[in-house]
């Protein structure tokens, strides 16, 4: 006796019910837009703190907006890669949100990277603008790119508008390009879109439910993709982000 495979029901109704995991997530939004929603809800709450300094949601949003407006003037838009060569700091958080608000995707360049690795990432990803601060500006010298110092005294940024950018771009725009360690050869750039990250972060919120009462430690180097949820999930839902000092993730007693 023979029969067509498609005549048989392979999955039971119970399995189909268990596997019905679709949710009404906002498919037309980007990461920074959900952050802006939270800013409107809790503008004066502390969003992020680092080594005795802090920014409220409205302060972080304003500084990120200034950076976004400046980056747009430099030609940053959807899918344009922007390099960041910075240590953990308030300025790093501002940079990440500012790049996303401008429509660009961030590309981490860890200051501890050897010069040849930084050069490879910059060249292959097509970075034209590099953000840095302090002594790390020397790490990106002579790479033929626009360099922007994000130290607080930067006058170009202080002249920019603090209002949310009004331009829009689709959720399939790139949010980041993070390079692999290169243990199997040359490092490879892994690209991820806003909608893919949001799908993950909104699932995490459904499952774990962060609130204003929560404090979340940001301790993962931004060159690893585990850092992505630490940077964006807490501030989308009003939690308080505490940024560990540079190299602090290597010290269990400090953590």
Short mmCIF file of the C-alpha atoms (twelve columns), coordinates in Angstrom:
data_MODEL
# 
_entry.id   MODEL 
# 
loop_
_atom_site.group_PDB 
_atom_site.id 
_atom_site.type_symbol 
_atom_site.label_atom_id 
_atom_site.label_alt_id 
_atom_site.label_comp_id 
_atom_site.label_asym_id 
_atom_site.label_seq_id 
_atom_site.Cartn_x 
_atom_site.Cartn_y 
_atom_site.Cartn_z 
_atom_site.pdbx_PDB_model_num 
ATOM 1   C CA . UNK A 1   0.000  0.000  0.000  1 
ATOM 2   C CA . UNK A 2   1.313  3.434  -0.898 1 
ATOM 3   C CA . UNK A 3   0.189  6.959  -0.071 1 
ATOM 4   C CA . UNK A 4   1.397  10.509 -0.543 1 
ATOM 5   C CA . UNK A 5   3.365  11.981 2.332  1 
ATOM 6   C CA . UNK A 6   1.209  15.102 2.370  1 
ATOM 7   C CA . UNK A 7   -1.811 12.976 3.214  1 
ATOM 8   C CA . UNK A 8   -0.397 12.371 6.684  1 
ATOM 9   C CA . UNK A 9   -0.514 14.784 9.616  1 
ATOM 10  C CA . UNK A 10  3.032  14.830 11.001 1 
ATOM 11  C CA . UNK A 11  2.390  17.302 13.820 1 
ATOM 12  C CA . UNK A 12  -0.291 16.804 16.412 1 
ATOM 13  C CA . UNK A 13  -2.664 19.649 17.244 1 
ATOM 14  C CA . UNK A 14  -0.946 19.986 20.631 1 
ATOM 15  C CA . UNK A 15  2.443  20.514 19.001 1 
ATOM 16  C CA . UNK A 16  0.958  23.097 16.626 1 
ATOM 17  C CA . UNK A 17  -0.533 24.929 19.607 1 
ATOM 18  C CA . UNK A 18  2.783  24.833 21.478 1 
ATOM 19  C CA . UNK A 19  4.605  26.199 18.442 1 
ATOM 20  C CA . UNK A 20  2.229  29.146 17.927 1 
ATOM 21  C CA . UNK A 21  4.741  31.744 19.124 1 
ATOM 22  C CA . UNK A 22  3.808  34.692 16.908 1 
ATOM 23  C CA . UNK A 23  3.294  37.999 18.733 1 
ATOM 24  C CA . UNK A 24  1.987  41.408 17.624 1 
ATOM 25  C CA . UNK A 25  5.390  43.102 17.789 1 
ATOM 26  C CA . UNK A 26  5.696  46.524 16.105 1 
ATOM 27  C CA . UNK A 27  7.189  45.590 12.745 1 
ATOM 28  C CA . UNK A 28  7.450  49.180 11.505 1 
ATOM 29  C CA . UNK A 29  9.569  50.599 14.376 1 
ATOM 30  C CA . UNK A 30  13.295 50.927 14.979 1 
ATOM 31  C CA . UNK A 31  15.271 50.513 18.201 1 
ATOM 32  C CA . UNK A 32  15.759 54.212 18.902 1 
ATOM 33  C CA . UNK A 33  12.050 54.927 18.417 1 
ATOM 34  C CA . UNK A 34  11.116 52.655 21.311 1 
ATOM 35  C CA . UNK A 35  13.774 54.441 23.365 1 
ATOM 36  C CA . UNK A 36  12.193 57.794 22.437 1 
ATOM 37  C CA . UNK A 37  8.811  56.452 23.596 1 
ATOM 38  C CA . UNK A 38  10.361 55.721 26.994 1 
ATOM 39  C CA . UNK A 39  11.961 59.177 27.136 1 
ATOM 40  C CA . UNK A 40  8.481  60.673 26.793 1 
ATOM 41  C CA . UNK A 41  7.226  58.508 29.679 1 
ATOM 42  C CA . UNK A 42  10.089 59.086 32.152 1 
ATOM 43  C CA . UNK A 43  12.136 62.112 31.005 1 
ATOM 44  C CA . UNK A 44  13.610 62.901 34.427 1 
ATOM 45  C CA . UNK A 45  14.464 59.373 35.553 1 
ATOM 46  C CA . UNK A 46  18.130 58.342 35.482 1 
ATOM 47  C CA . UNK A 47  18.808 56.366 32.325 1 
ATOM 48  C CA . UNK A 48  22.509 55.587 32.624 1 
ATOM 49  C CA . UNK A 49  25.311 56.069 35.123 1 
ATOM 50  C CA . UNK A 50  29.067 55.603 34.921 1 
ATOM 51  C CA . UNK A 51  31.700 56.162 37.604 1 
ATOM 52  C CA . UNK A 52  29.733 58.784 39.519 1 
ATOM 53  C CA . UNK A 53  28.275 60.531 36.456 1 
ATOM 54  C CA . UNK A 54  24.757 60.047 35.139 1 
ATOM 55  C CA . UNK A 55  22.316 61.140 32.450 1 
ATOM 56  C CA . UNK A 56  18.533 61.226 32.676 1 
ATOM 57  C CA . UNK A 57  16.462 59.870 29.809 1 
ATOM 58  C CA . UNK A 58  15.878 63.377 28.451 1 
ATOM 59  C CA . UNK A 59  19.576 64.316 28.762 1 
ATOM 60  C CA . UNK A 60  20.741 61.156 27.003 1 
ATOM 61  C CA . UNK A 61  18.146 61.654 24.292 1 
ATOM 62  C CA . UNK A 62  19.147 65.296 23.756 1 
ATOM 63  C CA . UNK A 63  22.841 64.481 23.420 1 
ATOM 64  C CA . UNK A 64  22.148 61.566 21.084 1 
ATOM 65  C CA . UNK A 65  19.939 63.847 18.990 1 
ATOM 66  C CA . UNK A 66  22.715 66.418 18.677 1 
ATOM 67  C CA . UNK A 67  25.084 63.731 17.467 1 
ATOM 68  C CA . UNK A 68  22.463 62.380 15.041 1 
ATOM 69  C CA . UNK A 69  21.879 65.800 13.483 1 
ATOM 70  C CA . UNK A 70  25.630 66.294 13.108 1 
ATOM 71  C CA . UNK A 71  26.138 62.872 11.550 1 
ATOM 72  C CA . UNK A 72  23.369 63.545 9.023  1 
ATOM 73  C CA . UNK A 73  25.243 66.672 7.981  1 
ATOM 74  C CA . UNK A 74  28.289 64.461 7.390  1 
ATOM 75  C CA . UNK A 75  26.317 62.155 5.068  1 
ATOM 76  C CA . UNK A 76  25.245 59.407 7.480  1 
ATOM 77  C CA . UNK A 77  21.943 57.746 6.580  1 
ATOM 78  C CA . UNK A 78  20.403 54.272 6.338  1 
ATOM 79  C CA . UNK A 79  22.983 51.466 6.223  1 
ATOM 80  C CA . UNK A 80  25.959 53.864 6.390  1 
ATOM 81  C CA . UNK A 81  28.596 52.334 8.720  1 
ATOM 82  C CA . UNK A 82  30.031 54.555 11.464 1 
ATOM 83  C CA . UNK A 83  33.036 53.351 13.421 1 
ATOM 84  C CA . UNK A 84  33.330 53.763 17.201 1 
ATOM 85  C CA . UNK A 85  36.729 53.537 18.884 1 
ATOM 86  C CA . UNK A 86  35.863 54.159 22.532 1 
ATOM 87  C CA . UNK A 87  36.010 52.630 25.974 1 
ATOM 88  C CA . UNK A 88  32.902 52.109 28.092 1 
ATOM 89  C CA . UNK A 89  31.622 55.535 29.116 1 
ATOM 90  C CA . UNK A 90  28.588 57.794 28.928 1 
ATOM 91  C CA . UNK A 91  29.962 59.055 25.610 1 
ATOM 92  C CA . UNK A 92  29.865 55.525 24.198 1 
ATOM 93  C CA . UNK A 93  26.156 55.217 25.027 1 
ATOM 94  C CA . UNK A 94  25.483 58.613 23.427 1 
ATOM 95  C CA . UNK A 95  27.399 57.495 20.328 1 
ATOM 96  C CA . UNK A 96  25.435 54.266 19.887 1 
ATOM 97  C CA . UNK A 97  22.054 55.971 20.120 1 
ATOM 98  C CA . UNK A 98  23.168 58.924 18.014 1 
ATOM 99  C CA . UNK A 99  24.292 56.681 15.171 1 
ATOM 100 C CA . UNK A 100 21.006 54.759 15.163 1 
ATOM 101 C CA . UNK A 101 18.987 57.988 15.251 1 
ATOM 102 C CA . UNK A 102 20.932 59.217 12.203 1 
ATOM 103 C CA . UNK A 103 20.013 56.021 10.365 1 
ATOM 104 C CA . UNK A 104 23.542 54.621 10.381 1 
ATOM 105 C CA . UNK A 105 24.879 51.338 11.731 1 
ATOM 106 C CA . UNK A 106 27.613 51.252 14.330 1 
ATOM 107 C CA . UNK A 107 30.858 49.311 13.889 1 
ATOM 108 C CA . UNK A 108 32.792 48.690 17.144 1 
ATOM 109 C CA . UNK A 109 36.563 49.180 17.051 1 
ATOM 110 C CA . UNK A 110 37.821 48.147 20.463 1 
ATOM 111 C CA . UNK A 111 40.756 50.379 21.510 1 
ATOM 112 C CA . UNK A 112 42.667 47.274 22.591 1 
ATOM 113 C CA . UNK A 113 42.602 45.911 19.019 1 
ATOM 114 C CA . UNK A 114 45.924 45.756 17.163 1 
ATOM 115 C CA . UNK A 115 46.307 48.463 14.526 1 
ATOM 116 C CA . UNK A 116 46.109 46.003 11.621 1 
ATOM 117 C CA . UNK A 117 42.747 44.647 12.848 1 
ATOM 118 C CA . UNK A 118 41.314 48.167 13.076 1 
ATOM 119 C CA . UNK A 119 42.583 48.955 9.580  1 
ATOM 120 C CA . UNK A 120 41.035 45.754 8.193  1 
ATOM 121 C CA . UNK A 121 37.619 46.475 9.723  1 
ATOM 122 C CA . UNK A 122 37.632 50.113 8.598  1 
ATOM 123 C CA . UNK A 123 38.585 49.221 5.041  1 
ATOM 124 C CA . UNK A 124 36.303 46.211 4.578  1 
ATOM 125 C CA . UNK A 125 33.187 47.756 6.142  1 
ATOM 126 C CA . UNK A 126 33.603 51.024 4.258  1 
ATOM 127 C CA . UNK A 127 33.661 53.258 7.327  1 
ATOM 128 C CA . UNK A 128 33.961 56.934 6.431  1 
ATOM 129 C CA . UNK A 129 33.333 58.461 9.872  1 
ATOM 130 C CA . UNK A 130 35.045 57.414 13.091 1 
ATOM 131 C CA . UNK A 131 33.906 58.461 16.564 1 
ATOM 132 C CA . UNK A 132 36.348 58.492 19.448 1 
ATOM 133 C CA . UNK A 133 37.394 60.455 22.515 1 
ATOM 134 C CA . UNK A 134 40.364 61.108 24.753 1 
ATOM 135 C CA . UNK A 135 43.600 59.283 24.090 1 
ATOM 136 C CA . UNK A 136 41.931 56.822 21.713 1 
ATOM 137 C CA . UNK A 137 41.970 59.353 18.873 1 
ATOM 138 C CA . UNK A 138 45.549 58.258 18.233 1 
ATOM 139 C CA . UNK A 139 44.342 54.706 17.503 1 
ATOM 140 C CA . UNK A 140 42.528 55.914 14.381 1 
ATOM 141 C CA . UNK A 141 45.092 58.405 13.055 1 
ATOM 142 C CA . UNK A 142 45.834 58.465 9.336  1 
ATOM 143 C CA . UNK A 143 43.008 56.164 8.270  1 
ATOM 144 C CA . UNK A 144 41.632 58.681 5.753  1 
ATOM 145 C CA . UNK A 145 38.297 59.143 7.532  1 
ATOM 146 C CA . UNK A 146 36.386 61.943 9.225  1 
ATOM 147 C CA . UNK A 147 37.191 61.763 12.928 1 
ATOM 148 C CA . UNK A 148 34.865 63.170 15.578 1 
ATOM 149 C CA . UNK A 149 35.964 63.689 19.166 1 
ATOM 150 C CA . UNK A 150 33.006 63.046 21.482 1 
ATOM 151 C CA . UNK A 151 34.542 64.647 24.552 1 
ATOM 152 C CA . UNK A 152 32.115 66.982 26.260 1 
ATOM 153 C CA . UNK A 153 33.839 70.178 25.138 1 
ATOM 154 C CA . UNK A 154 33.200 69.484 21.437 1 
ATOM 155 C CA . UNK A 155 31.715 72.750 20.140 1 
ATOM 156 C CA . UNK A 156 30.303 71.375 16.878 1 
ATOM 157 C CA . UNK A 157 27.952 69.058 18.740 1 
ATOM 158 C CA . UNK A 158 26.790 71.690 21.198 1 
ATOM 159 C CA . UNK A 159 25.437 73.792 18.306 1 
ATOM 160 C CA . UNK A 160 23.153 71.033 17.039 1 
ATOM 161 C CA . UNK A 161 19.412 70.708 17.732 1 
ATOM 162 C CA . UNK A 162 18.368 68.584 20.709 1 
ATOM 163 C CA . UNK A 163 15.000 67.581 19.227 1 
ATOM 164 C CA . UNK A 164 14.260 64.089 17.897 1 
ATOM 165 C CA . UNK A 165 15.161 63.718 14.199 1 
ATOM 166 C CA . UNK A 166 12.062 63.649 11.988 1 
ATOM 167 C CA . UNK A 167 13.473 61.547 9.156  1 
ATOM 168 C CA . UNK A 168 12.402 57.918 8.934  1 
ATOM 169 C CA . UNK A 169 13.866 54.732 7.504  1 
ATOM 170 C CA . UNK A 170 12.660 51.124 7.307  1 
ATOM 171 C CA . UNK A 171 13.165 48.598 10.135 1 
ATOM 172 C CA . UNK A 172 15.209 46.386 7.821  1 
ATOM 173 C CA . UNK A 173 17.946 49.050 7.943  1 
ATOM 174 C CA . UNK A 174 21.208 47.883 9.504  1 
ATOM 175 C CA . UNK A 175 21.758 48.606 13.203 1 
ATOM 176 C CA . UNK A 176 25.304 47.263 13.546 1 
ATOM 177 C CA . UNK A 177 28.194 45.407 11.949 1 
ATOM 178 C CA . UNK A 178 30.127 43.459 14.583 1 
ATOM 179 C CA . UNK A 179 33.233 41.558 13.529 1 
ATOM 180 C CA . UNK A 180 34.001 38.031 14.668 1 
ATOM 181 C CA . UNK A 181 37.176 37.215 16.560 1 
ATOM 182 C CA . UNK A 182 38.833 35.877 13.433 1 
ATOM 183 C CA . UNK A 183 39.863 32.619 15.103 1 
ATOM 184 C CA . UNK A 184 39.126 30.682 11.886 1 
ATOM 185 C CA . UNK A 185 40.880 33.191 9.632  1 
ATOM 186 C CA . UNK A 186 40.180 36.826 8.918  1 
ATOM 187 C CA . UNK A 187 37.495 38.529 11.046 1 
ATOM 188 C CA . UNK A 188 34.107 38.570 9.347  1 
ATOM 189 C CA . UNK A 189 31.553 41.358 9.668  1 
ATOM 190 C CA . UNK A 190 28.159 40.167 10.930 1 
ATOM 191 C CA . UNK A 191 25.294 42.523 10.018 1 
ATOM 192 C CA . UNK A 192 22.007 42.772 11.898 1 
ATOM 193 C CA . UNK A 193 18.879 44.802 11.203 1 
ATOM 194 C CA . UNK A 194 16.684 46.794 13.582 1 
ATOM 195 C CA . UNK A 195 13.760 44.388 13.140 1 
ATOM 196 C CA . UNK A 196 15.822 41.316 14.045 1 
ATOM 197 C CA . UNK A 197 17.156 42.927 17.215 1 
ATOM 198 C CA . UNK A 198 13.729 44.234 18.202 1 
ATOM 199 C CA . UNK A 199 12.223 40.787 17.779 1 
ATOM 200 C CA . UNK A 200 14.715 39.451 20.300 1 
ATOM 201 C CA . UNK A 201 14.457 42.363 22.757 1 
ATOM 202 C CA . UNK A 202 10.669 42.420 22.806 1 
ATOM 203 C CA . UNK A 203 10.663 38.667 23.463 1 
ATOM 204 C CA . UNK A 204 13.042 39.292 26.384 1 
ATOM 205 C CA . UNK A 205 10.702 41.955 27.748 1 
ATOM 206 C CA . UNK A 206 7.698  39.640 27.435 1 
ATOM 207 C CA . UNK A 207 9.625  36.952 29.289 1 
ATOM 208 C CA . UNK A 208 11.573 38.868 31.959 1 
ATOM 209 C CA . UNK A 209 9.673  42.177 32.359 1 
ATOM 210 C CA . UNK A 210 12.165 44.938 33.138 1 
ATOM 211 C CA . UNK A 211 10.759 48.015 34.873 1 
ATOM 212 C CA . UNK A 212 11.891 51.329 36.384 1 
ATOM 213 C CA . UNK A 213 12.815 49.472 39.570 1 
ATOM 214 C CA . UNK A 214 15.509 47.437 37.792 1 
ATOM 215 C CA . UNK A 215 19.207 48.251 37.457 1 
ATOM 216 C CA . UNK A 216 21.086 46.476 34.663 1 
ATOM 217 C CA . UNK A 217 24.879 46.129 34.481 1 
ATOM 218 C CA . UNK A 218 26.504 46.861 31.117 1 
ATOM 219 C CA . UNK A 219 29.745 44.909 31.312 1 
ATOM 220 C CA . UNK A 220 30.119 43.117 27.957 1 
ATOM 221 C CA . UNK A 221 32.623 44.637 25.478 1 
ATOM 222 C CA . UNK A 222 30.731 46.174 22.583 1 
ATOM 223 C CA . UNK A 223 32.725 44.101 20.128 1 
ATOM 224 C CA . UNK A 224 30.621 41.086 21.235 1 
ATOM 225 C CA . UNK A 225 26.981 40.819 20.236 1 
ATOM 226 C CA . UNK A 226 25.884 39.889 23.772 1 
ATOM 227 C CA . UNK A 227 26.385 43.591 24.548 1 
ATOM 228 C CA . UNK A 228 23.507 44.555 22.234 1 
ATOM 229 C CA . UNK A 229 20.710 43.627 24.644 1 
ATOM 230 C CA . UNK A 230 22.559 45.354 27.501 1 
ATOM 231 C CA . UNK A 231 22.734 48.650 25.606 1 
ATOM 232 C CA . UNK A 232 19.196 48.793 24.261 1 
ATOM 233 C CA . UNK A 233 16.713 46.595 26.151 1 
ATOM 234 C CA . UNK A 234 16.888 48.359 29.565 1 
ATOM 235 C CA . UNK A 235 16.470 51.857 28.136 1 
ATOM 236 C CA . UNK A 236 13.489 50.825 26.020 1 
ATOM 237 C CA . UNK A 237 11.558 50.025 29.208 1 
ATOM 238 C CA . UNK A 238 12.729 52.530 31.793 1 
ATOM 239 C CA . UNK A 239 15.344 50.477 33.634 1 
ATOM 240 C CA . UNK A 240 18.520 52.084 35.005 1 
ATOM 241 C CA . UNK A 241 21.690 51.139 33.081 1 
ATOM 242 C CA . UNK A 242 24.914 50.981 35.101 1 
ATOM 243 C CA . UNK A 243 28.026 50.976 32.912 1 
ATOM 244 C CA . UNK A 244 31.051 49.088 34.238 1 
ATOM 245 C CA . UNK A 245 34.420 50.808 34.055 1 
ATOM 246 C CA . UNK A 246 36.824 49.881 31.225 1 
ATOM 247 C CA . UNK A 247 38.275 46.401 31.761 1 
ATOM 248 C CA . UNK A 248 35.985 46.034 34.789 1 
ATOM 249 C CA . UNK A 249 34.437 42.908 33.267 1 
ATOM 250 C CA . UNK A 250 37.714 41.114 34.008 1 
ATOM 251 C CA . UNK A 251 37.546 41.808 37.760 1 
ATOM 252 C CA . UNK A 252 34.959 39.660 39.631 1 
ATOM 253 C CA . UNK A 253 35.503 41.550 42.907 1 
ATOM 254 C CA . UNK A 254 34.725 44.888 41.217 1 
ATOM 255 C CA . UNK A 255 31.623 43.510 39.506 1 
# 
